[in-house]
Short mmCIF file of C-alpha atoms in Angstrom, two decimals:
data_model
loop_
_atom_site.label_atom_id
_atom_site.label_comp_id
_atom_site.label_asym_id
_atom_site.label_seq_id
_atom_site.Cartn_x
_atom_site.Cartn_y
_atom_site.Cartn_z
CA MET A 783 -8.59 21.38 23.63
CA ALA A 784 -8.73 17.58 23.63
CA SER A 785 -6.61 15.27 21.36
CA VAL A 786 -8.81 13.07 19.55
CA ASP A 787 -8.19 9.58 17.77
CA THR A 788 -9.25 8.73 14.38
CA ILE A 789 -11.92 6.58 16.02
CA GLY A 790 -13.37 9.54 18.08
CA GLN A 791 -11.65 8.67 21.40
CA ILE A 792 -9.07 10.57 23.21
CA ASN A 793 -5.48 9.16 22.68
CA ARG A 794 -1.93 9.93 21.69
CA ARG A 795 -2.61 11.60 18.36
CA SER A 796 -2.63 15.21 18.13
CA LEU A 797 -5.48 15.97 15.77
CA LEU A 798 -7.07 18.93 17.27
CA LEU A 799 -10.86 18.68 16.35
CA GLY A 800 -12.60 22.12 15.74
CA SER A 801 -9.29 24.06 15.92
CA VAL A 802 -6.69 24.85 13.34
CA LEU A 803 -3.22 23.41 13.16
CA ILE A 804 -0.52 25.67 11.94
CA ALA A 805 3.01 24.61 11.22
CA ALA A 806 6.22 26.33 9.89
CA SER A 807 6.80 26.29 6.08
CA GLY A 808 8.75 23.11 6.17
CA PRO A 809 8.75 19.70 8.15
CA ALA A 810 11.36 20.53 10.65
CA TRP A 811 10.49 17.36 12.51
CA ALA A 812 12.10 15.45 9.70
CA ALA A 813 15.64 16.82 9.55
CA THR A 814 18.39 14.95 11.41
CA GLN A 815 21.67 16.18 9.91
CA THR A 816 23.09 19.33 8.17
CA PRO A 817 22.50 18.49 4.66
CA LYS A 818 24.86 18.87 1.68
CA GLN A 819 23.86 20.36 -1.53
CA GLY A 820 24.32 18.29 -4.98
CA GLY A 821 24.96 14.78 -5.97
CA LYS A 822 22.89 11.93 -7.41
CA LEU A 823 21.10 9.13 -5.77
CA THR A 824 20.33 5.93 -7.50
CA MET A 825 17.31 4.06 -5.83
CA LEU A 826 16.24 0.62 -6.60
CA LEU A 827 12.66 -0.23 -7.38
CA ASN A 828 11.90 -4.01 -7.24
CA TRP A 829 9.27 -3.99 -9.93
CA GLU A 830 8.37 -1.68 -12.75
CA PRO A 831 5.28 0.64 -12.28
CA THR A 832 2.42 0.58 -14.79
CA ALA A 833 2.17 4.54 -14.39
CA LEU A 834 4.38 7.12 -12.43
CA VAL A 835 1.31 8.49 -10.52
CA SER A 836 -0.55 6.50 -7.61
CA LEU A 837 -3.84 8.06 -8.48
CA THR A 838 -5.82 5.07 -9.51
CA THR A 839 -3.91 2.20 -7.92
CA SER A 840 -2.56 1.00 -4.53
CA SER A 841 0.49 -0.73 -5.95
CA GLY A 842 3.73 -0.39 -4.12
CA ALA A 843 5.84 0.47 -7.32
CA GLU A 844 3.61 3.53 -8.21
CA GLY A 845 3.50 4.43 -4.34
CA THR A 846 7.23 4.83 -4.31
CA VAL A 847 7.90 6.94 -7.36
CA SER A 848 4.83 8.94 -7.42
CA PRO A 849 5.47 11.19 -4.24
CA LYS A 850 8.77 12.33 -5.68
CA VAL A 851 6.63 14.47 -8.18
CA HIS A 852 3.01 14.42 -6.88
CA GLU A 853 2.62 15.56 -3.16
CA GLY A 854 -0.27 14.95 -0.62
CA LEU A 855 -2.01 17.40 1.56
CA LEU A 856 -0.33 15.92 4.66
CA ALA A 857 2.79 13.85 5.67
CA TYR A 858 3.00 11.70 8.96
CA ASP A 859 5.52 11.27 11.42
CA PHE A 860 6.63 7.73 12.65
CA ASP A 861 3.73 7.67 15.12
CA ILE A 862 1.26 8.48 12.30
CA ASN A 863 0.66 12.08 13.52
CA PRO A 864 -0.26 14.41 10.62
CA ARG A 865 2.03 16.95 9.58
CA PRO A 866 1.85 19.81 6.81
CA GLN A 867 2.65 19.14 3.11
CA LEU A 868 0.36 21.00 0.51
CA ALA A 869 -1.97 21.90 3.27
CA LYS A 870 -0.42 24.24 5.90
CA GLU A 871 -3.43 24.39 8.26
CA TRP A 872 -6.63 22.20 8.71
CA SER A 873 -9.39 22.00 11.08
CA VAL A 874 -12.15 19.26 11.61
CA SER A 875 -15.60 20.07 13.01
CA PRO A 876 -16.57 18.55 16.42
CA ASP A 877 -19.14 16.25 14.74
CA GLY A 878 -16.35 15.00 12.33
CA LYS A 879 -18.57 16.02 9.19
CA GLU A 880 -16.65 19.00 7.86
CA TYR A 881 -12.81 19.21 7.15
CA ILE A 882 -11.21 22.57 6.15
CA PHE A 883 -7.78 22.68 4.58
CA LYS A 884 -5.64 25.82 4.14
CA LEU A 885 -3.49 25.31 1.17
CA ARG A 886 0.09 26.81 0.79
CA GLU A 887 0.35 29.86 -1.24
CA GLY A 888 3.20 30.49 -3.99
CA VAL A 889 3.31 26.61 -5.01
CA HIS A 890 3.59 26.01 -8.69
CA TRP A 891 3.20 22.97 -10.81
CA HIS A 892 6.30 21.94 -12.82
CA ASP A 893 4.84 23.52 -15.97
CA GLY A 894 4.65 26.95 -14.14
CA LYS A 895 0.98 26.95 -13.50
CA GLU A 896 -0.29 27.96 -9.92
CA PHE A 897 -1.45 25.34 -7.37
CA THR A 898 -4.93 25.96 -6.32
CA SER A 899 -7.94 24.47 -4.56
CA ALA A 900 -9.30 23.31 -7.92
CA ASP A 901 -6.34 20.70 -8.17
CA VAL A 902 -7.32 19.35 -4.77
CA LYS A 903 -11.10 19.07 -5.65
CA THR A 904 -10.09 17.26 -8.88
CA SER A 905 -7.74 14.92 -7.17
CA LEU A 906 -10.08 13.96 -4.30
CA GLU A 907 -12.98 13.35 -6.74
CA ILE A 908 -10.85 11.06 -8.78
CA LEU A 909 -9.64 9.15 -5.77
CA LYS A 910 -13.12 8.70 -4.64
CA GLN A 911 -14.23 7.22 -7.97
CA ARG A 912 -11.22 5.28 -9.15
CA HIS A 913 -8.76 4.40 -6.39
CA PRO A 914 -8.88 0.86 -4.62
CA ARG A 915 -8.65 2.39 -1.39
CA GLY A 916 -10.00 5.69 -1.99
CA ARG A 917 -13.45 4.54 -2.95
CA ALA A 918 -13.86 3.58 0.74
CA THR A 919 -11.84 6.46 2.19
CA PHE A 920 -13.79 9.16 0.48
CA ALA A 921 -17.01 7.35 0.34
CA ASN A 922 -18.65 9.61 2.83
CA VAL A 923 -17.43 12.86 1.19
CA ASP A 924 -20.64 14.33 -0.36
CA GLU A 925 -19.34 17.69 -1.35
CA ILE A 926 -15.99 19.33 -2.00
CA VAL A 927 -16.23 23.21 -1.78
CA THR A 928 -13.52 25.61 -2.98
CA PRO A 929 -14.50 29.00 -1.50
CA ASP A 930 -11.08 30.58 -2.75
CA ALA A 931 -8.07 29.53 -4.44
CA HIS A 932 -6.37 28.25 -1.21
CA THR A 933 -9.18 26.83 0.82
CA VAL A 934 -10.87 23.41 0.34
CA VAL A 935 -13.88 22.31 2.46
CA LEU A 936 -14.98 18.59 2.56
CA ARG A 937 -18.44 18.07 3.70
CA LEU A 938 -19.41 14.56 4.83
CA SER A 939 -22.75 12.80 5.17
CA LYS A 940 -21.28 10.70 7.92
CA PRO A 941 -18.10 10.77 10.13
CA ALA A 942 -14.95 9.18 8.50
CA PRO A 943 -12.74 8.68 11.54
CA TYR A 944 -9.84 7.65 9.45
CA LEU A 945 -9.96 10.17 6.73
CA LEU A 946 -7.26 12.66 8.12
CA TYR A 947 -4.67 9.89 8.10
CA ALA A 948 -5.31 8.94 4.38
CA LEU A 949 -3.79 11.97 2.92
CA SER A 950 -0.17 11.13 2.16
CA ALA A 951 1.34 11.60 -1.14
CA ALA A 952 1.33 7.83 -2.01
CA GLU A 953 -2.07 7.24 -0.66
CA SER A 954 -3.85 10.30 -1.86
CA PRO A 955 -1.64 12.18 -4.57
CA ILE A 956 -2.62 15.62 -5.61
CA VAL A 957 -2.62 16.07 -9.37
CA ALA A 958 -3.20 19.15 -11.56
CA HIS A 959 -6.79 20.17 -12.57
CA HIS A 960 -5.56 21.38 -15.89
CA LEU A 961 -4.11 18.08 -16.82
CA TYR A 962 -6.75 15.62 -15.04
CA GLY A 963 -9.95 17.66 -15.16
CA GLY A 964 -12.49 16.03 -17.34
CA VAL A 965 -10.01 13.58 -18.51
CA ASP A 966 -10.02 9.64 -18.15
CA PRO A 967 -7.56 9.38 -15.32
CA GLN A 968 -6.32 5.84 -16.16
CA ALA A 969 -5.76 6.89 -19.84
CA ASN A 970 -4.15 10.17 -19.14
CA PRO A 971 -0.63 10.76 -20.89
CA ALA A 972 0.40 12.59 -17.77
CA ASN A 973 0.59 9.30 -15.92
CA ALA A 974 3.71 8.42 -17.81
CA LYS A 975 5.12 11.93 -17.92
CA PRO A 976 4.04 13.42 -14.55
CA ILE A 977 3.85 16.96 -13.74
CA GLY A 978 3.41 17.80 -10.10
CA THR A 979 4.44 20.23 -7.31
CA GLY A 980 7.19 17.99 -5.66
CA PRO A 981 10.81 18.21 -5.11
CA PHE A 982 11.71 16.43 -8.37
CA LYS A 983 10.78 16.94 -11.99
CA PHE A 984 10.30 14.03 -14.29
CA LYS A 985 12.93 13.73 -17.03
CA GLU A 986 12.83 10.20 -18.56
CA TRP A 987 11.40 6.87 -18.40
CA ALA A 988 13.24 4.21 -20.17
CA ARG A 989 10.87 1.27 -19.66
CA GLY A 990 12.41 -1.97 -18.16
CA SER A 991 15.60 -0.08 -17.30
CA PHE A 992 15.23 3.19 -15.22
CA ILE A 993 13.14 6.33 -14.35
CA ARG A 994 15.18 9.65 -14.13
CA TYR A 995 14.19 12.81 -12.14
CA GLU A 996 15.97 15.97 -11.73
CA ARG A 997 15.85 18.70 -8.97
CA ASN A 998 13.03 21.10 -8.97
CA PRO A 999 14.87 24.55 -8.47
CA ASP A 1000 11.51 26.20 -7.75
CA TYR A 1001 10.37 23.89 -5.07
CA TRP A 1002 8.22 25.57 -2.37
CA ASP A 1003 10.30 24.48 0.51
CA LYS A 1004 13.75 26.02 -0.23
CA PRO A 1005 16.52 25.10 -0.19
CA LYS A 1006 15.30 21.73 -0.60
CA PRO A 1007 15.73 19.29 -2.37
CA TYR A 1008 19.35 18.59 -1.84
CA ILE A 1009 20.28 16.11 -4.47
CA ASP A 1010 20.52 17.11 -8.22
CA GLU A 1011 19.41 13.83 -9.71
CA LEU A 1012 17.38 10.84 -8.67
CA VAL A 1013 17.60 7.76 -10.81
CA VAL A 1014 15.32 4.80 -10.11
CA ARG A 1015 16.76 1.74 -11.33
CA LEU A 1016 14.27 -1.22 -12.42
CA ILE A 1017 15.84 -4.52 -11.42
CA PRO A 1018 13.51 -7.44 -11.27
CA ASP A 1019 15.93 -10.13 -10.41
CA PRO A 1020 16.44 -10.41 -6.69
CA SER A 1021 20.02 -11.96 -6.98
CA ALA A 1022 20.94 -9.07 -9.59
CA ARG A 1023 19.85 -6.35 -6.98
CA THR A 1024 22.39 -7.77 -4.54
CA VAL A 1025 25.13 -7.61 -6.95
CA ALA A 1026 24.09 -4.00 -7.95
CA PHE A 1027 24.34 -2.95 -4.35
CA GLU A 1028 27.76 -4.64 -4.03
CA VAL A 1029 29.30 -3.07 -6.97
CA GLY A 1030 27.85 0.45 -6.12
CA GLU A 1031 25.25 0.72 -8.87
CA ILE A 1032 22.43 1.00 -6.17
CA ASP A 1033 22.49 3.37 -3.25
CA LEU A 1034 19.20 2.61 -1.70
CA GLY A 1035 16.29 0.16 -1.90
CA GLY A 1036 13.24 -0.73 0.30
CA GLU A 1037 10.45 -3.27 0.62
CA ASN A 1038 12.94 -6.08 0.98
CA PRO A 1039 15.06 -5.46 -2.16
CA ILE A 1040 17.29 -8.41 -1.91
CA PRO A 1041 16.97 -11.93 -0.89
CA PHE A 1042 16.79 -12.44 2.87
CA THR A 1043 19.73 -14.94 2.51
CA ASP A 1044 21.99 -11.85 1.42
CA VAL A 1045 20.56 -9.40 4.11
CA ASP A 1046 23.03 -10.31 6.76
CA ARG A 1047 25.78 -10.53 4.43
CA LEU A 1048 25.42 -6.96 3.28
CA LYS A 1049 24.68 -5.72 6.96
CA ALA A 1050 28.26 -6.87 7.83
CA MET A 1051 29.71 -4.84 5.11
CA PRO A 1052 30.83 -1.30 6.39
CA GLN A 1053 29.36 0.64 3.58
CA PHE A 1054 25.77 -0.62 4.22
CA VAL A 1055 22.98 0.00 6.95
CA VAL A 1056 19.94 -2.22 7.05
CA GLU A 1057 16.78 -0.91 8.94
CA THR A 1058 13.27 -1.54 9.51
CA GLN A 1059 12.00 1.98 10.15
CA GLY A 1060 9.60 3.65 7.70
CA TYR A 1061 6.97 0.97 7.39
CA SER A 1062 4.54 1.91 10.09
CA TYR A 1063 2.12 3.41 7.87
CA SER A 1064 0.95 0.15 6.54
CA PRO A 1065 1.70 -3.40 7.75
CA GLU A 1066 1.70 -5.68 4.87
CA GLN A 1067 -0.03 -9.08 4.59
CA ILE A 1068 0.97 -12.10 2.57
CA VAL A 1069 -2.27 -13.76 1.35
CA VAL A 1070 -3.20 -16.73 -0.75
CA GLU A 1071 -6.48 -15.48 -2.62
CA PHE A 1072 -9.05 -17.65 -4.33
CA ASN A 1073 -10.87 -16.68 -7.39
CA LEU A 1074 -14.50 -17.32 -6.17
CA ASP A 1075 -15.93 -17.12 -9.64
CA ARG A 1076 -14.39 -20.60 -10.13
CA PRO A 1077 -16.95 -23.16 -9.68
CA GLN A 1078 -14.53 -25.54 -8.03
CA LEU A 1079 -13.60 -22.96 -5.57
CA GLN A 1080 -17.00 -21.91 -4.50
CA ASN A 1081 -17.42 -24.94 -2.21
CA PRO A 1082 -15.97 -23.82 1.18
CA LEU A 1083 -14.87 -27.38 2.00
CA VAL A 1084 -12.32 -26.93 -0.93
CA ARG A 1085 -11.07 -23.83 0.27
CA GLN A 1086 -10.80 -25.15 3.95
CA ALA A 1087 -8.94 -28.14 2.68
CA ILE A 1088 -6.36 -25.96 0.89
CA ALA A 1089 -5.93 -24.01 4.22
CA HIS A 1090 -5.33 -27.09 6.15
CA ALA A 1091 -2.68 -28.10 3.74
CA ILE A 1092 -0.53 -24.93 4.50
CA ASP A 1093 1.64 -24.70 7.41
CA ARG A 1094 2.19 -21.04 8.33
CA GLN A 1095 5.10 -21.63 10.36
CA VAL A 1096 6.94 -23.17 7.34
CA VAL A 1097 5.89 -20.18 5.29
CA LEU A 1098 7.45 -17.86 7.75
CA ASP A 1099 10.57 -19.76 8.62
CA VAL A 1100 11.62 -21.20 5.23
CA VAL A 1101 9.83 -18.96 2.58
CA TRP A 1102 10.36 -15.69 4.44
CA SER A 1103 13.43 -16.67 6.42
CA GLY A 1104 11.72 -15.74 9.67
CA TYR A 1105 11.16 -12.14 8.68
CA GLY A 1106 7.53 -11.47 9.84
CA VAL A 1107 4.94 -12.83 12.15
CA ILE A 1108 2.10 -15.34 11.60
CA ALA A 1109 -1.00 -13.48 10.84
CA PRO A 1110 -3.98 -15.66 10.20
CA SER A 1111 -6.64 -12.81 10.07
CA PRO A 1112 -7.29 -10.24 7.47
CA ILE A 1113 -6.32 -7.56 9.95
CA SER A 1114 -2.49 -7.75 10.82
CA PRO A 1115 -1.35 -8.41 14.40
CA HIS A 1116 0.54 -5.16 14.14
CA LEU A 1117 -2.75 -3.20 14.14
CA THR A 1118 -3.19 -4.34 17.77
CA ARG A 1119 -6.36 -2.37 18.52
CA PHE A 1120 -8.42 -4.10 15.81
CA TYR A 1121 -6.63 -7.58 15.38
CA ALA A 1122 -8.81 -10.54 16.53
CA PRO A 1123 -6.47 -13.33 17.74
CA GLY A 1124 -9.09 -16.02 18.19
CA VAL A 1125 -10.39 -16.47 14.64
CA GLU A 1126 -10.43 -19.72 12.81
CA THR A 1127 -7.06 -20.66 11.56
CA TYR A 1128 -7.44 -24.03 9.85
CA PRO A 1129 -4.17 -25.45 11.36
CA PHE A 1130 -1.85 -27.63 9.30
CA ASP A 1131 -3.51 -31.12 9.04
CA LEU A 1132 -3.08 -33.02 5.79
CA LYS A 1133 -5.49 -35.80 7.04
CA LYS A 1134 -8.14 -33.20 7.70
CA ALA A 1135 -7.72 -31.66 4.24
CA ALA A 1136 -8.08 -35.10 2.61
CA VAL A 1137 -11.35 -35.71 4.45
CA LEU A 1138 -12.82 -32.35 3.40
CA LEU A 1139 -11.93 -33.03 -0.26
CA ASP A 1140 -13.85 -36.39 0.12
CA GLU A 1141 -16.73 -34.43 1.57
CA ALA A 1142 -16.66 -32.14 -1.31
CA GLY A 1143 -16.95 -35.10 -3.69
CA LEU A 1144 -13.39 -34.74 -5.08
CA LYS A 1145 -12.22 -38.19 -4.88
CA PRO A 1146 -8.78 -39.23 -5.97
CA GLY A 1147 -8.56 -40.06 -9.82
CA ALA A 1148 -5.71 -41.40 -12.11
CA GLY A 1149 -2.41 -40.91 -10.32
CA GLY A 1150 -4.22 -39.66 -6.99
CA THR A 1151 -5.21 -36.41 -8.62
CA ARG A 1152 -8.46 -34.93 -7.32
CA LEU A 1153 -8.12 -31.43 -8.75
CA SER A 1154 -5.91 -29.20 -10.96
CA LEU A 1155 -5.39 -25.59 -10.09
CA THR A 1156 -3.23 -22.66 -11.01
CA PHE A 1157 -1.29 -20.29 -8.68
CA ASP A 1158 -0.20 -16.89 -9.99
CA TYR A 1159 2.15 -14.72 -8.42
CA PRO A 1160 4.19 -11.31 -9.12
CA THR A 1161 7.94 -12.32 -9.70
CA SER A 1162 9.02 -8.83 -8.24
CA THR A 1163 8.77 -10.50 -4.85
CA ALA A 1164 11.27 -13.33 -4.60
CA GLN A 1165 9.52 -15.16 -1.81
CA PHE A 1166 6.38 -15.58 -3.89
CA ALA A 1167 8.42 -18.21 -5.92
CA GLY A 1168 9.32 -20.04 -2.86
CA LEU A 1169 5.68 -19.89 -1.79
CA GLY A 1170 4.52 -21.43 -4.90
CA ASN A 1171 6.98 -24.12 -4.77
CA TYR A 1172 5.94 -24.90 -1.20
CA LEU A 1173 2.28 -24.92 -2.10
CA LYS A 1174 2.80 -27.26 -4.93
CA GLN A 1175 4.48 -29.78 -2.98
CA SER A 1176 2.03 -29.50 0.05
CA LEU A 1177 -1.13 -29.54 -2.09
CA ARG A 1178 0.24 -32.55 -4.16
CA LYS A 1179 -0.04 -34.52 -0.86
CA ILE A 1180 -3.67 -34.04 -0.87
CA GLY A 1181 -4.21 -34.80 -4.61
CA ILE A 1182 -4.30 -31.24 -5.90
CA ASP A 1183 -2.14 -30.67 -8.94
CA LEU A 1184 -0.72 -27.04 -8.85
CA THR A 1185 0.55 -25.25 -11.90
CA LEU A 1186 2.93 -22.20 -10.97
CA ARG A 1187 2.67 -19.11 -13.14
CA GLY A 1188 5.00 -16.17 -12.12
CA GLN A 1189 4.84 -13.03 -14.00
CA GLU A 1190 6.14 -9.44 -13.88
CA LEU A 1191 3.69 -7.13 -11.86
CA SER A 1192 1.70 -5.42 -14.77
CA ALA A 1193 0.83 -8.94 -16.36
CA PHE A 1194 0.15 -10.25 -12.95
CA SER A 1195 -2.37 -7.42 -12.18
CA LYS A 1196 -3.98 -7.68 -15.57
CA ARG A 1197 -4.49 -11.42 -15.31
CA ILE A 1198 -5.97 -11.26 -11.80
CA TYR A 1199 -7.96 -7.85 -11.77
CA THR A 1200 -8.85 -7.53 -15.42
CA ASP A 1201 -8.93 -10.88 -17.30
CA ARG A 1202 -9.94 -12.95 -14.07
CA ASP A 1203 -7.88 -15.81 -15.30
CA PHE A 1204 -6.58 -17.45 -12.16
CA ASP A 1205 -7.50 -20.01 -9.56
CA LEU A 1206 -5.18 -18.92 -6.63
CA SER A 1207 -2.93 -15.94 -6.50
CA GLY A 1208 -0.16 -14.84 -4.09
CA VAL A 1209 -0.61 -11.06 -3.06
CA SER A 1210 1.08 -8.66 -0.64
CA LEU A 1211 -1.68 -6.42 0.72
CA GLY A 1212 -1.13 -3.31 2.85
CA ASN A 1213 -3.46 -2.94 5.80
CA SER A 1214 -2.53 0.73 6.11
CA PHE A 1215 -3.12 2.43 9.36
CA ASP A 1216 -6.71 1.68 9.66
CA PRO A 1217 -8.83 -1.29 8.37
CA THR A 1218 -11.35 0.93 6.69
CA VAL A 1219 -8.62 2.24 4.41
CA GLY A 1220 -6.39 -0.78 3.89
CA VAL A 1221 -8.51 -3.95 4.65
CA GLN A 1222 -12.23 -2.95 3.46
CA ARG A 1223 -11.22 -2.75 -0.19
CA THR A 1224 -10.40 -6.48 -0.42
CA TYR A 1225 -13.54 -7.71 1.27
CA TRP A 1226 -16.18 -5.15 0.39
CA SER A 1227 -18.43 -6.40 -2.35
CA LYS A 1228 -18.90 -2.85 -3.67
CA ASN A 1229 -15.25 -2.81 -4.36
CA PHE A 1230 -15.27 -5.71 -6.78
CA LYS A 1231 -14.10 -3.43 -9.82
CA VAL A 1232 -12.86 -5.44 -12.92
CA GLY A 1233 -9.56 -3.64 -14.12
CA VAL A 1234 -8.69 -1.97 -10.63
CA PRO A 1235 -5.51 -3.58 -9.33
CA PHE A 1236 -5.60 -4.72 -5.56
CA SER A 1237 -9.29 -4.28 -5.30
CA ASN A 1238 -11.68 -7.04 -4.07
CA GLY A 1239 -9.70 -9.66 -6.22
CA THR A 1240 -11.57 -12.84 -4.83
CA HIS A 1241 -15.06 -11.30 -5.77
CA TYR A 1242 -16.07 -12.01 -2.21
CA ASN A 1243 -19.66 -11.04 -1.47
CA ASN A 1244 -21.28 -11.19 2.01
CA PRO A 1245 -23.91 -8.80 2.93
CA GLU A 1246 -23.19 -9.14 6.72
CA VAL A 1247 -19.53 -8.34 5.98
CA ASP A 1248 -20.56 -5.46 3.92
CA ALA A 1249 -22.71 -3.97 6.72
CA LEU A 1250 -20.19 -4.30 9.38
CA LEU A 1251 -17.36 -2.77 7.26
CA GLU A 1252 -19.79 0.25 6.32
CA ALA A 1253 -20.71 0.58 9.88
CA ALA A 1254 -17.19 0.57 11.15
CA ALA A 1255 -16.30 3.24 8.65
CA VAL A 1256 -18.49 5.92 10.44
CA GLU A 1257 -18.66 4.56 13.89
CA PRO A 1258 -17.45 7.16 16.54
CA ASP A 1259 -17.48 4.89 19.60
CA ALA A 1260 -14.00 3.23 19.88
CA ALA A 1261 -15.11 0.20 21.65
CA LYS A 1262 -18.03 -0.65 19.19
CA ARG A 1263 -15.87 0.06 16.17
CA VAL A 1264 -13.27 -2.43 17.51
CA GLN A 1265 -15.88 -5.05 18.02
CA GLU A 1266 -17.38 -4.51 14.51
CA PHE A 1267 -14.00 -5.20 12.95
CA LYS A 1268 -13.49 -8.38 15.14
CA THR A 1269 -16.84 -9.85 14.12
CA PHE A 1270 -15.77 -9.03 10.49
CA GLN A 1271 -12.69 -11.09 11.13
CA GLU A 1272 -14.53 -14.02 12.55
CA ILE A 1273 -16.94 -14.14 9.60
CA VAL A 1274 -14.26 -13.79 6.90
CA ALA A 1275 -12.34 -16.57 8.66
CA ARG A 1276 -15.30 -19.00 8.26
CA ASP A 1277 -15.89 -17.75 4.64
CA ILE A 1278 -12.39 -18.18 3.76
CA PRO A 1279 -12.11 -16.18 0.65
CA GLY A 1280 -8.41 -16.19 1.06
CA ILE A 1281 -5.71 -17.61 3.37
CA ASN A 1282 -3.98 -14.87 5.34
CA LEU A 1283 -0.49 -16.28 5.99
CA ILE A 1284 2.02 -13.80 7.72
CA THR A 1285 2.67 -10.08 8.21
CA LYS A 1286 5.98 -9.53 6.61
CA THR A 1287 8.88 -7.63 8.22
CA ARG A 1288 10.32 -5.23 5.64
CA VAL A 1289 13.72 -3.94 5.42
CA THR A 1290 15.57 -1.00 3.73
CA VAL A 1291 19.23 -1.40 2.49
CA ALA A 1292 21.17 1.81 2.13
CA ASN A 1293 24.58 2.95 1.52
CA LYS A 1294 25.74 4.93 4.53
CA LYS A 1295 26.35 7.96 2.52
CA VAL A 1296 22.59 8.33 1.90
CA ARG A 1297 21.07 10.50 4.55
CA ASN A 1298 17.56 11.37 5.66
CA HIS A 1299 16.10 8.87 3.24
CA THR A 1300 13.53 7.73 5.85
CA VAL A 1301 11.95 10.55 7.60
CA THR A 1302 8.12 9.79 7.62
CA ALA A 1303 5.95 6.97 8.54
CA ASP A 1304 5.86 5.69 4.76
CA GLY A 1305 9.70 5.66 4.51
CA LEU A 1306 10.94 5.47 0.86
CA ARG A 1307 7.35 6.42 -0.34
CA GLY A 1308 8.08 9.85 1.08
CA ASN A 1309 9.09 12.87 -1.35
CA PHE A 1310 12.76 12.62 -0.78
CA ALA A 1311 13.07 16.40 -0.22
CA ASP A 1312 15.22 15.86 2.87
CA VAL A 1313 17.60 13.39 1.25
CA PHE A 1314 21.14 14.30 0.71
CA VAL A 1315 24.31 12.39 -0.18
CA ALA A 1316 27.32 12.71 2.09
CA GLU A 1317 30.42 11.68 0.17
#
């Protein structure tokens, strides 16, 4: 039997189309050491989530805590090969239009009710309707059939060559039908007091301080989990996070948990290890997005001028301390198959920027000011404040007065995606493992959804881009699909709804006593069933 890639071509990935994959009861591929039972782990979260379930958001905060309680159908090794989680077997028809999942038996929700196919059906339907990326991921799923309590059949109108790789716990969490069926998923009380099938049970959320979980003694993959208690500390101040590591209050943190200036210092300490593994599931782009509903930003000459006033090398070297690569396209260079290296980059050129503003009719006024704008950013990522300061200084040189507004993540999300009260914003956008899943949501006009975080925040609308994205989402021919994505990048570069700056390198900082914290492609966004503390 052939091994077939997500885009329909033979490659390294071990998806067996038309056959059933069967695995042992637990992910033996993940274990690396003999585990020790018991103990407490304190993990850092860089920002506070708005909910504890990643059902209707792609925010990194929710995506980190949600999998500890709510699992996915599949997990993924470091090469993004699918592995069993709540689904123990699966098959895909040769035409790519039918997926069959055999679910684990004997799995129970934390309230004692049995896990069944009805839970999967409800979850996937909500993801298709309400999740920023799920709207595209499951767009071709026409019908979800549950022939028995432990079988789920997805029937598609068109192939979805990426779908099998979008079923992780963080990306596509499975929630309980008896809690979410027929209920507004965003207003559900279970979002703040989650009940899942995962290795940990929710106990307490002291907002602004910590989230506490306890071991699930009835977890399906016994004897896991190994730790008795998981405490997630919420520390928004980056410098305070470093201190918390140093004094032993924090054992583990990811997504660049401390300022880069402190990384080398902690790396040199005998009790810490710093690593970059566990981020292959989703390269992350740093982007300055424009609010295209603002009349002054609807002129492409203005957007081009702002782009010419930004030196990406300075952003990388000074603001991100070299932790990343320059990435001027919507698709990260790390997604090598799809990345188009020759797109328009608007190189740093202040004279050119000034000429473009003149052409746009924005002549210098009193004090040399041509235009006043705001730049909003989440304070949870320390580098965004530095980016804001750099932008303020650079744009001032071309006559743009920039007001900086940093805010915690929930306030930032509301301002950008609900209130639409911004000019420029600084965002970190996960590309995911495939552009249809991670990139399309930001540029597809049909994904402009007021109130949905990290969707089409610019309100970009180009029918040609829509057509390319929709074609690539179902294209079985590898070469043609790659070309569609490259053409998409070229058009977006010309339209410039946002300025792609860098793909950041992310690090995890851990006390050496914490073992098996990163065993899947999504690192600390895994379920932590394998984690143990070796005193």
